[in-house]
Short mmCIF file of C-alpha atoms in Angstrom, two decimals:
data_model
loop_
_atom_site.label_atom_id
_atom_site.label_comp_id
_atom_site.label_asym_id
_atom_site.label_seq_id
_atom_site.Cartn_x
_atom_site.Cartn_y
_atom_site.Cartn_z
CA MET A 1 36.91 9.06 -22.93
CA THR A 2 37.22 11.15 -19.66
CA PHE A 3 39.64 10.54 -16.80
CA SER A 4 39.14 11.32 -13.16
CA LEU A 5 42.20 12.97 -11.73
CA LEU A 6 41.08 11.89 -8.20
CA PRO A 7 42.59 8.64 -8.80
CA VAL A 8 45.65 9.50 -10.13
CA PHE A 9 46.61 12.03 -6.89
CA ARG A 10 45.77 9.22 -4.55
CA LEU A 11 47.98 6.64 -6.47
CA LEU A 12 51.00 9.27 -6.25
CA GLY A 13 49.97 10.94 -3.30
CA ILE A 14 50.21 14.36 -4.42
CA LEU A 15 46.71 16.29 -4.20
CA ALA A 16 46.49 18.93 -6.51
CA ALA A 17 46.59 22.32 -4.65
CA LEU A 18 46.20 25.71 -5.21
CA ALA A 19 48.39 26.79 -2.11
CA VAL A 20 50.90 25.99 0.35
CA THR A 21 52.14 27.81 3.52
CA ILE A 22 55.34 27.51 4.66
CA VAL A 23 55.66 28.54 8.71
CA ALA A 24 58.66 30.16 10.35
CA PRO A 25 59.26 28.58 13.69
CA THR A 26 59.65 32.44 15.13
CA THR A 27 59.13 36.05 14.32
CA TYR A 28 62.30 38.47 14.92
CA ALA A 29 61.60 42.10 15.36
CA GLN A 30 63.73 44.26 13.60
CA SER A 31 65.14 46.38 16.13
CA GLN A 32 66.55 43.37 17.21
CA GLN A 33 69.08 42.57 14.60
CA ASP A 34 71.01 43.97 11.43
CA PRO A 35 69.45 43.37 8.23
CA LEU A 36 70.62 40.10 6.39
CA LYS A 37 73.11 40.85 3.78
CA ILE A 38 71.81 38.53 0.48
CA ALA A 39 73.24 38.95 -3.00
CA MET A 40 70.67 37.57 -5.34
CA VAL A 41 72.22 36.18 -8.55
CA LEU A 42 69.32 36.40 -11.44
CA TRP A 43 68.63 35.15 -14.55
CA ARG A 44 66.20 37.83 -15.96
CA GLY A 45 65.47 39.99 -13.16
CA GLU A 46 62.90 39.39 -10.20
CA THR A 47 60.17 37.16 -10.78
CA ASN A 48 57.65 35.47 -8.74
CA VAL A 49 60.07 33.40 -7.01
CA GLU A 50 61.55 36.75 -5.86
CA GLN A 51 58.69 38.33 -4.58
CA GLY A 52 57.77 35.13 -2.29
CA PHE A 53 61.25 35.14 -0.72
CA ARG A 54 60.58 38.98 -0.12
CA ALA A 55 57.33 38.35 1.34
CA TYR A 56 58.47 35.54 3.59
CA PHE A 57 61.06 37.73 5.40
CA ASP A 58 58.52 40.82 5.36
CA GLU A 59 55.96 38.88 6.97
CA ASN A 60 57.98 37.47 9.55
CA SER A 61 59.74 40.56 10.43
CA ILE A 62 63.08 39.81 9.43
CA PRO A 63 65.11 42.63 7.63
CA VAL A 64 67.02 41.81 4.62
CA ASP A 65 69.43 44.06 2.65
CA LEU A 66 68.85 42.69 -1.09
CA THR A 67 71.72 42.98 -3.49
CA ILE A 68 70.46 42.42 -7.31
CA TYR A 69 73.05 41.10 -9.55
CA ASP A 70 71.02 40.67 -12.88
CA THR A 71 72.74 38.40 -15.65
CA ALA A 72 70.10 39.49 -18.22
CA ARG A 73 70.32 36.03 -19.69
CA ASP A 74 74.37 36.03 -20.27
CA LEU A 75 76.04 33.69 -18.13
CA SER A 76 79.26 35.18 -19.35
CA ARG A 77 78.35 37.64 -17.02
CA VAL A 78 78.64 35.21 -13.97
CA PRO A 79 82.52 35.41 -13.30
CA ALA A 80 82.18 39.34 -13.07
CA ILE A 81 79.31 39.17 -10.74
CA ILE A 82 81.11 36.69 -8.68
CA ASP A 83 84.17 39.11 -8.20
CA GLN A 84 82.11 42.13 -6.97
CA ILE A 85 80.66 39.57 -4.42
CA ARG A 86 84.09 38.79 -3.47
CA LYS A 87 84.77 42.69 -2.79
CA ASP A 88 81.89 43.15 -0.66
CA PRO A 89 80.59 39.78 0.79
CA PRO A 90 77.49 39.51 1.54
CA ASP A 91 76.03 37.13 4.57
CA LEU A 92 74.86 34.55 2.02
CA VAL A 93 74.46 33.99 -1.72
CA TYR A 94 71.05 33.42 -4.00
CA THR A 95 71.19 32.11 -7.13
CA TRP A 96 68.37 31.26 -9.60
CA GLY A 97 68.43 28.27 -12.24
CA THR A 98 70.52 25.50 -13.32
CA GLY A 99 73.20 27.27 -15.52
CA ILE A 100 73.65 29.97 -12.83
CA THR A 101 74.21 27.95 -10.28
CA SER A 102 76.12 25.88 -11.50
CA ALA A 103 78.55 28.85 -12.39
CA VAL A 104 78.61 30.01 -9.18
CA VAL A 105 79.11 26.91 -7.33
CA GLY A 106 80.39 24.18 -9.72
CA LYS A 107 79.43 20.87 -9.82
CA TYR A 108 79.78 19.12 -6.07
CA ASP A 109 82.97 16.95 -7.30
CA ALA A 110 84.61 19.55 -9.43
CA VAL A 111 84.79 22.77 -7.40
CA ASP A 112 87.22 25.45 -8.57
CA PRO A 113 87.67 27.93 -5.34
CA ALA A 114 89.56 30.37 -7.80
CA GLN A 115 86.10 30.33 -10.06
CA ASN A 116 83.25 29.37 -7.90
CA ILE A 117 82.15 30.40 -4.53
CA THR A 118 83.18 28.43 -1.19
CA ASP A 119 83.21 30.44 1.42
CA LEU A 120 79.99 31.50 1.69
CA PRO A 121 76.44 29.87 2.13
CA VAL A 122 74.46 29.60 -1.12
CA VAL A 123 70.86 28.64 -1.71
CA TYR A 124 69.48 27.97 -5.05
CA VAL A 125 66.20 28.25 -6.50
CA MET A 126 64.71 27.05 -9.83
CA VAL A 127 67.39 24.17 -10.38
CA SER A 128 65.01 21.00 -12.06
CA SER A 129 67.65 18.35 -11.63
CA PRO A 130 69.76 19.30 -9.10
CA TRP A 131 71.38 15.44 -8.35
CA LYS A 132 71.28 14.61 -12.34
CA THR A 133 73.32 18.37 -13.16
CA GLY A 134 75.92 17.58 -10.25
CA ILE A 135 75.06 20.65 -8.44
CA ALA A 136 73.85 18.42 -5.34
CA ALA A 137 75.85 15.57 -3.92
CA PRO A 138 75.01 12.29 -4.61
CA ALA A 139 72.68 10.41 -1.45
CA GLY A 140 74.66 10.21 1.55
CA GLN A 141 77.14 13.18 0.83
CA SER A 142 76.42 16.52 0.98
CA ARG A 143 78.00 20.22 -0.10
CA PRO A 144 79.35 22.08 2.90
CA ASN A 145 78.09 25.48 1.46
CA VAL A 146 75.13 24.59 -0.63
CA THR A 147 71.40 23.84 -0.28
CA GLY A 148 68.22 24.58 -2.43
CA ALA A 149 64.81 24.65 -3.54
CA ALA A 150 63.79 22.25 -6.30
CA HIS A 151 60.21 23.15 -8.30
CA ILE A 152 59.68 20.16 -10.62
CA ALA A 153 56.83 17.94 -10.00
CA PRO A 154 57.82 14.10 -10.14
CA LEU A 155 57.70 13.01 -13.50
CA PRO A 156 55.28 9.99 -13.02
CA ALA A 157 52.87 12.43 -11.60
CA GLN A 158 53.35 14.90 -14.64
CA ILE A 159 52.01 12.01 -16.98
CA ASN A 160 49.30 11.15 -15.32
CA ALA A 161 48.23 14.55 -15.00
CA ILE A 162 48.74 14.73 -19.14
CA ARG A 163 46.80 11.49 -19.10
CA ALA A 164 43.89 12.85 -16.91
CA TYR A 165 43.19 15.49 -19.47
CA ARG A 166 43.60 13.10 -22.45
CA PRO A 167 45.13 9.44 -23.63
CA MET A 168 48.96 10.30 -24.58
CA ASP A 169 50.99 7.48 -25.99
CA LYS A 170 53.80 9.57 -27.74
CA LEU A 171 55.45 12.71 -25.98
CA GLY A 172 56.99 15.66 -28.29
CA VAL A 173 59.77 17.40 -26.76
CA VAL A 174 61.56 20.30 -28.22
CA TYR A 175 64.58 21.36 -25.93
CA ASN A 176 68.11 23.26 -26.28
CA SER A 177 70.68 20.56 -26.38
CA ARG A 178 73.25 23.07 -24.40
CA GLU A 179 71.17 23.38 -21.17
CA ASP A 180 72.28 20.48 -18.78
CA ASN A 181 68.86 20.51 -17.35
CA SER A 182 66.95 20.20 -20.36
CA VAL A 183 69.20 17.01 -21.35
CA SER A 184 68.69 15.18 -18.31
CA ASN A 185 65.27 15.96 -17.93
CA VAL A 186 64.53 14.20 -21.45
CA ALA A 187 66.41 11.21 -20.62
CA ASP A 188 64.53 11.07 -17.41
CA LEU A 189 61.39 10.86 -19.68
CA THR A 190 62.49 8.57 -22.10
CA GLU A 191 63.49 6.21 -19.08
CA LEU A 192 59.97 6.50 -17.72
CA GLY A 193 58.38 5.89 -21.15
CA ARG A 194 59.73 2.47 -21.13
CA GLU A 195 57.88 2.09 -17.69
CA MET A 196 54.53 4.08 -18.22
CA GLY A 197 54.23 2.90 -21.88
CA PHE A 198 54.67 6.13 -24.00
CA GLU A 199 57.40 7.32 -26.45
CA VAL A 200 59.17 10.37 -26.25
CA LEU A 201 59.76 11.96 -29.48
CA ALA A 202 62.91 14.08 -28.91
CA ALA A 203 63.40 17.38 -30.93
CA PRO A 204 66.89 18.74 -30.26
CA LEU A 205 68.19 22.23 -30.77
CA GLY A 206 71.68 23.52 -30.90
CA THR A 207 73.21 20.51 -32.18
CA ASP A 208 75.32 22.35 -34.72
CA GLY A 209 75.54 25.64 -33.10
CA GLU A 210 73.08 28.18 -31.07
CA PRO A 211 69.81 27.27 -31.01
CA SER A 212 67.63 29.78 -32.69
CA GLN A 213 63.69 30.60 -32.50
CA ASP A 214 63.38 29.98 -35.94
CA ASP A 215 64.16 26.58 -35.41
CA ILE A 216 60.83 25.58 -33.21
CA PRO A 217 58.31 26.01 -35.67
CA PRO A 218 59.86 23.01 -38.32
CA ALA A 219 60.84 20.81 -35.02
CA VAL A 220 57.09 21.28 -33.88
CA ALA A 221 55.91 19.96 -37.52
CA GLU A 222 57.86 17.26 -37.18
CA LEU A 223 56.84 16.15 -34.25
CA ALA A 224 53.33 16.57 -35.51
CA ARG A 225 54.00 14.50 -38.34
CA LYS A 226 55.41 11.66 -36.31
CA GLY A 227 52.28 11.28 -34.20
CA ALA A 228 52.99 13.41 -31.06
CA ASP A 229 50.03 13.55 -28.78
CA ILE A 230 51.04 16.54 -27.05
CA LEU A 231 54.05 18.64 -26.61
CA TYR A 232 55.84 18.81 -23.34
CA ILE A 233 58.01 21.77 -22.18
CA GLY A 234 60.04 21.23 -19.53
CA PRO A 235 62.47 23.02 -17.30
CA ASP A 236 64.19 24.83 -20.41
CA ASN A 237 65.11 28.36 -20.18
CA PHE A 238 65.86 28.68 -24.21
CA ILE A 239 62.38 27.59 -24.90
CA GLY A 240 60.81 29.60 -22.23
CA ASN A 241 62.04 32.62 -23.63
CA TYR A 242 60.36 31.58 -27.11
CA ARG A 243 57.58 29.86 -25.23
CA ASP A 244 54.66 31.47 -27.56
CA THR A 245 56.55 30.53 -30.58
CA LEU A 246 56.33 27.22 -29.74
CA THR A 247 52.52 27.08 -28.62
CA ASP A 248 51.78 28.70 -32.12
CA ALA A 249 53.44 26.24 -33.58
CA GLY A 250 51.53 23.76 -31.80
CA PHE A 251 47.77 25.30 -32.40
CA ALA A 252 49.29 25.35 -36.14
CA ASN A 253 49.65 21.73 -36.09
CA GLY A 254 46.86 20.56 -33.91
CA LEU A 255 49.06 19.99 -30.99
CA ALA A 256 48.42 21.57 -27.34
CA ALA A 257 51.28 21.85 -24.89
CA PHE A 258 51.83 20.41 -21.47
CA SER A 259 54.11 22.67 -19.01
CA ALA A 260 56.02 21.29 -16.20
CA THR A 261 56.61 25.11 -14.78
CA GLU A 262 54.14 28.06 -14.36
CA LEU A 263 54.77 30.69 -16.42
CA GLU A 264 54.20 29.04 -19.53
CA VAL A 265 50.54 28.33 -18.72
CA ARG A 266 49.80 31.23 -16.23
CA ASP A 267 51.29 33.90 -18.81
CA GLY A 268 51.53 31.94 -22.02
CA HIS A 269 49.77 29.55 -23.87
CA ALA A 270 50.45 26.24 -22.58
CA MET A 271 47.10 24.50 -22.29
CA LEU A 272 47.90 22.54 -18.80
CA GLY A 273 50.54 22.16 -16.39
CA LEU A 274 51.01 20.48 -12.98
CA VAL A 275 53.24 23.38 -11.53
CA SER A 276 55.20 24.44 -8.51
CA ARG A 277 53.71 28.36 -7.62
CA TYR A 278 56.99 30.09 -8.20
CA GLU A 279 55.88 32.57 -5.32
CA LEU A 280 55.74 29.69 -3.15
CA VAL A 281 59.33 28.26 -3.96
CA GLY A 282 60.71 31.54 -3.05
CA ARG A 283 58.93 31.18 0.14
CA LEU A 284 60.84 27.83 0.50
CA ALA A 285 64.13 28.84 -0.17
CA ALA A 286 63.40 32.03 2.03
CA SER A 287 62.87 29.23 5.02
CA LYS A 288 66.31 27.59 4.19
CA VAL A 289 68.00 31.04 4.57
CA GLU A 290 66.31 31.86 7.77
CA GLN A 291 67.77 28.45 9.13
CA ILE A 292 71.42 29.38 7.88
CA LEU A 293 71.52 32.84 8.99
CA ILE A 294 69.62 32.92 12.05
CA ASP A 295 69.49 29.43 13.21
CA GLY A 296 72.79 28.54 12.52
CA ILE A 297 72.15 25.34 11.18
CA SER A 298 74.89 24.48 8.19
CA PRO A 299 73.74 23.96 4.63
CA ALA A 300 75.27 20.79 4.86
CA ASP A 301 72.60 20.04 7.24
CA ILE A 302 69.31 21.27 5.34
CA PRO A 303 68.17 19.07 2.40
CA VAL A 304 67.60 20.20 -0.92
CA GLU A 305 63.52 20.11 -1.31
CA THR A 306 60.87 20.62 -3.76
CA LEU A 307 57.34 21.51 -2.69
CA ASP A 308 55.20 18.58 -1.97
CA ARG A 309 51.88 19.71 -3.32
CA PHE A 310 51.50 21.25 -6.69
CA SER A 311 48.88 23.00 -8.71
CA TYR A 312 47.01 21.52 -11.91
CA LEU A 313 46.54 24.63 -14.32
CA ILE A 314 44.34 24.74 -17.51
CA ARG A 315 44.42 27.45 -19.84
CA LEU A 316 40.96 27.64 -21.40
CA SER A 317 41.50 29.86 -24.39
CA SER A 318 44.15 27.19 -25.65
CA ALA A 319 41.54 24.25 -24.95
CA ARG A 320 38.62 26.37 -27.07
CA LYS A 321 41.55 27.20 -29.74
CA LEU A 322 42.20 23.20 -30.04
CA LYS A 323 38.73 22.00 -29.47
CA LEU A 324 40.30 19.99 -26.35
CA TYR A 325 38.09 20.66 -23.61
CA PRO A 326 39.18 19.10 -20.31
CA PRO A 327 36.65 16.59 -18.42
CA LEU A 328 34.33 17.70 -15.93
CA SER A 329 36.03 15.78 -13.20
CA LEU A 330 39.05 17.36 -13.86
CA LEU A 331 37.78 20.74 -12.85
CA ASP A 332 36.76 19.80 -9.29
CA TYR A 333 40.93 20.08 -9.08
CA ALA A 334 42.15 22.34 -11.26
CA GLU A 335 42.94 25.95 -11.19
CA VAL A 336 41.18 27.51 -14.72
CA ILE A 337 42.71 30.35 -16.10
CA GLU A 338 40.72 32.41 -18.73
#
């Protein structure tokens, strides 16, 4: 049976798109201002998010002086980085991911000025559930120095994207139970499943200690035994580090993988995904920096946003391996990657 994607996206109002342009209101000549000093606290070095961030300023002739602090996937490095930032304060701090952002700015209702940055504006990226994880303040409240750009498509859109490819009644999720964003995402999926008529088969890792790469294949095999129709890769740094282990285990058990983030399809072997392009997330964050540092708008008055259009990606090599070819109607909207 085939499913046309067009009614899905009409219903949701988010037609799949391959490009979004964020237009700055003004171009600023480099000779007219000093460079904006920005400290970037990153999870695993620069990504396409930072490429988009840099490109926004280059294209609009806004000079920036970026200082890179790479945690190398080690959150224990954040306090020392904060100390370094305080010794030579920038104009603004940029943070990547839920763990780093939470460590840098704290929860909205549990900020410690001794440990968290409170006296500099902070713009974050790649935080999948800013409200659920307490990084963003609840509706009607705001944080005086914090705003950001989220990147995950609405969960109903993700589920409809999966079902546009093939039927799905049981969604298998292997995730790190020690990552707040992953736990929040699975809880939201479970609640949504009651509304949309699917069951979440959860396989939490790390419940008895640090999760291991070796835990992934048996977890996938167990999900297959329970009748999972497809594997779901959410915003999970641990699973992202071992995405090939997950998808290889899926192939071994006849399971395709859907991803909510771009790289698992574009650079990995997930078969499909509904994603924000990383470059465009970086551009969205850069536009917020411009509002703060050039337009003089308080972070408290700049809403946390995600992109309003998403890309539907299909990795054809994975579809061939599993003999799960996409419906022809889907190819009118999807970006096919060999």
